[in-house]
Amino acid sequence: MKEKEAFMREAIRLSLENMRAGKGGPFGAVVVRNGEIIARGFNQVTSSNDPTAHAEVVAIREACKVLGTFQLDDCEIYTSCEPCPMCLGAIYWARPKKIYYANTKKDAADIGFDDQFIYEEIEIPLEDRKLSCEQLLPEEAIEAFREWQSKQDKIEY
């Protein structure tokens, strides 16, 4: 348990250090493999002008570079806050074996980081969502999917 707490403390440290330095919101994350931190991430949304630069996504990108893979199935992610919908999706795609978190999504909502509207929007039919969605050129786009389906040398993920 002490080891897990140490990893979480590093995620929390990253959240505090980088928020205090004005690099982004109060979020930090680490990716651990075989009892060793292999990647660190902190929220860089405002400092990088990248809305996807959340701590977990940054840490996942770094871990994948370090390991030379797009899956983290033998890793764990420690994050200072319960992941938002985007990060949760990225984490599922990365396939780590476990997530540990400190603050909850309610804690985040209480300080202005409320993602509830996204969870709600996902459940609404496309035509009723706040963000307008319109399909274009499906007949042309389907060709890439057809080719992928029959591609012999594809790397499944």
C-alpha atoms as one frame of an Amber mdcrd trajectory, in Angstrom:
protein
   0.000   0.000   0.000   2.855   2.406   0.721   4.027   2.087  -2.887   0.559
   2.946  -4.244   0.363   5.945  -1.939   3.778   7.118  -3.143   2.625   6.968
  -6.776  -0.547   8.887  -5.935   1.467  11.476  -4.013   3.544  12.026  -7.155
   0.379  12.610  -9.192  -0.838  15.048  -6.540   2.566  16.770  -6.437   2.430
  17.250 -10.206  -1.055  18.733  -9.937   0.037  21.262  -7.332   3.434  22.153
  -8.791   2.223  22.821 -12.302  -0.982  24.582 -11.261   1.075  26.874  -9.028
   3.450  27.527 -11.939   0.511  28.613 -14.106   0.853  25.739 -16.569  -2.730
  24.516 -16.297  -5.473  23.208 -14.057  -4.910  21.273 -10.811  -4.497  17.793
 -12.280  -1.587  15.338 -12.358  -1.101  11.733 -13.418   1.559   9.056 -13.558
   1.775   5.771 -15.427   3.375   2.924 -13.501   4.771  -0.329 -14.854   6.307
  -3.039 -12.710   6.433  -0.757  -9.683   8.193   2.099 -11.499   6.895   5.414
 -12.813   7.494   5.409 -16.556   5.598   8.589 -17.429   4.273  11.736 -15.814
   1.635  14.168 -16.958   0.014  17.335 -15.746  -2.724  19.515 -17.148  -1.301
  21.731 -19.906  -4.520  22.928 -21.525  -3.897  26.653 -21.055  -0.114  26.639
 -21.420  -0.156  24.625 -24.655  -3.470  25.900 -26.057  -4.508  22.259 -26.417
  -7.907  21.267 -24.994  -6.820  17.604 -25.048  -3.702  18.181 -22.919  -5.233
  16.786 -19.742  -2.881  15.140 -17.249  -3.955  11.586 -18.070  -3.695  12.085
 -21.837  -0.250  13.682 -21.489   0.917  10.787 -19.285  -0.520   8.166 -21.649
   1.192   9.761 -24.654   4.514   9.829 -22.830   4.164   6.240 -21.585   3.403
   4.995 -25.082   6.489   6.787 -26.427   8.668   5.333 -23.686   7.370   1.798
 -24.216   7.056   1.997 -28.002   3.480   0.723 -27.954  -0.086   2.008 -28.159
  -1.375  -0.196 -25.358  -0.522  -0.009 -21.674  -2.041  -3.333 -20.619   0.680
  -4.060 -18.076   0.486  -0.573 -16.523  -1.502   1.287 -13.909  -2.562   4.923
 -14.017  -2.582   7.102 -10.918  -4.440  10.356 -11.339  -5.096  13.148  -8.887
  -8.758  13.264  -9.952 -11.357  10.859 -11.277 -10.942  11.062 -15.075 -13.198
  13.250 -17.197 -15.079  11.614 -20.103 -12.286  12.334 -22.609  -9.582  10.965
 -20.335 -11.661   7.966 -19.379 -12.080   7.178 -23.076  -8.330   7.545 -23.649
  -7.614   5.334 -20.652  -9.956   2.621 -21.919  -8.269   2.761 -25.344  -4.832
   2.494 -23.708  -6.050  -0.571 -21.777  -4.168  -0.263 -18.483  -4.952  -2.876
 -15.866  -6.121  -0.397 -13.223  -6.854   3.269 -12.467  -6.293   4.857  -9.074
  -7.726   8.324  -8.416  -7.785  10.798  -5.523 -10.346  13.604  -5.997 -13.777
  12.705  -7.377 -15.616  14.186 -10.345 -17.903  15.889  -7.807 -14.852  17.490
  -6.169 -13.841  18.759  -9.624 -17.346  20.029 -10.363 -17.356  21.914  -7.071
 -14.401  24.046  -8.260 -15.714  24.642 -11.776 -14.600  21.541 -13.696 -18.047
  20.051 -14.285 -18.235  17.422 -17.008 -21.773  16.234 -16.235 -23.099  17.924
 -19.383 -20.840  15.681 -21.496 -22.108  12.509 -19.833 -25.649  13.751 -20.492
 -24.967  14.732 -24.114 -23.599  11.272 -24.923 -26.998   9.785 -24.050 -28.933
  12.184 -26.321 -29.598  11.344 -29.999 -27.216  13.195 -32.341 -29.927  15.431
 -33.741 -30.871  16.667 -30.253 -27.378  17.500 -28.961 -26.255  21.055 -28.191
 -23.357  20.683 -30.633 -24.812  20.399 -34.113 -23.793  17.251 -36.020 -24.293
  16.699 -39.751 -23.177  13.708 -41.775 -21.413  14.404 -45.076 -20.136  12.090
 -47.824 -20.725   8.738 -46.110 -20.652   6.952 -49.487 -17.085   8.180 -50.053
 -15.862   7.706 -46.485 -16.998   4.078 -46.265 -14.265   3.131 -48.757 -11.574
   3.504 -46.076 -13.546   1.184 -43.789 -14.018  -1.391 -46.560 -10.302  -1.351
 -47.322  -9.444  -1.649 -43.616 -11.738  -4.639 -43.247  -9.940  -6.567 -46.005
  -6.423  -5.266 -45.272  -4.145  -8.242 -44.614  -1.284  -6.426 -42.876  -3.313
  -4.278 -40.451  -2.379  -3.995 -36.798  -5.533  -4.581 -34.771  -6.253  -2.417
 -31.771
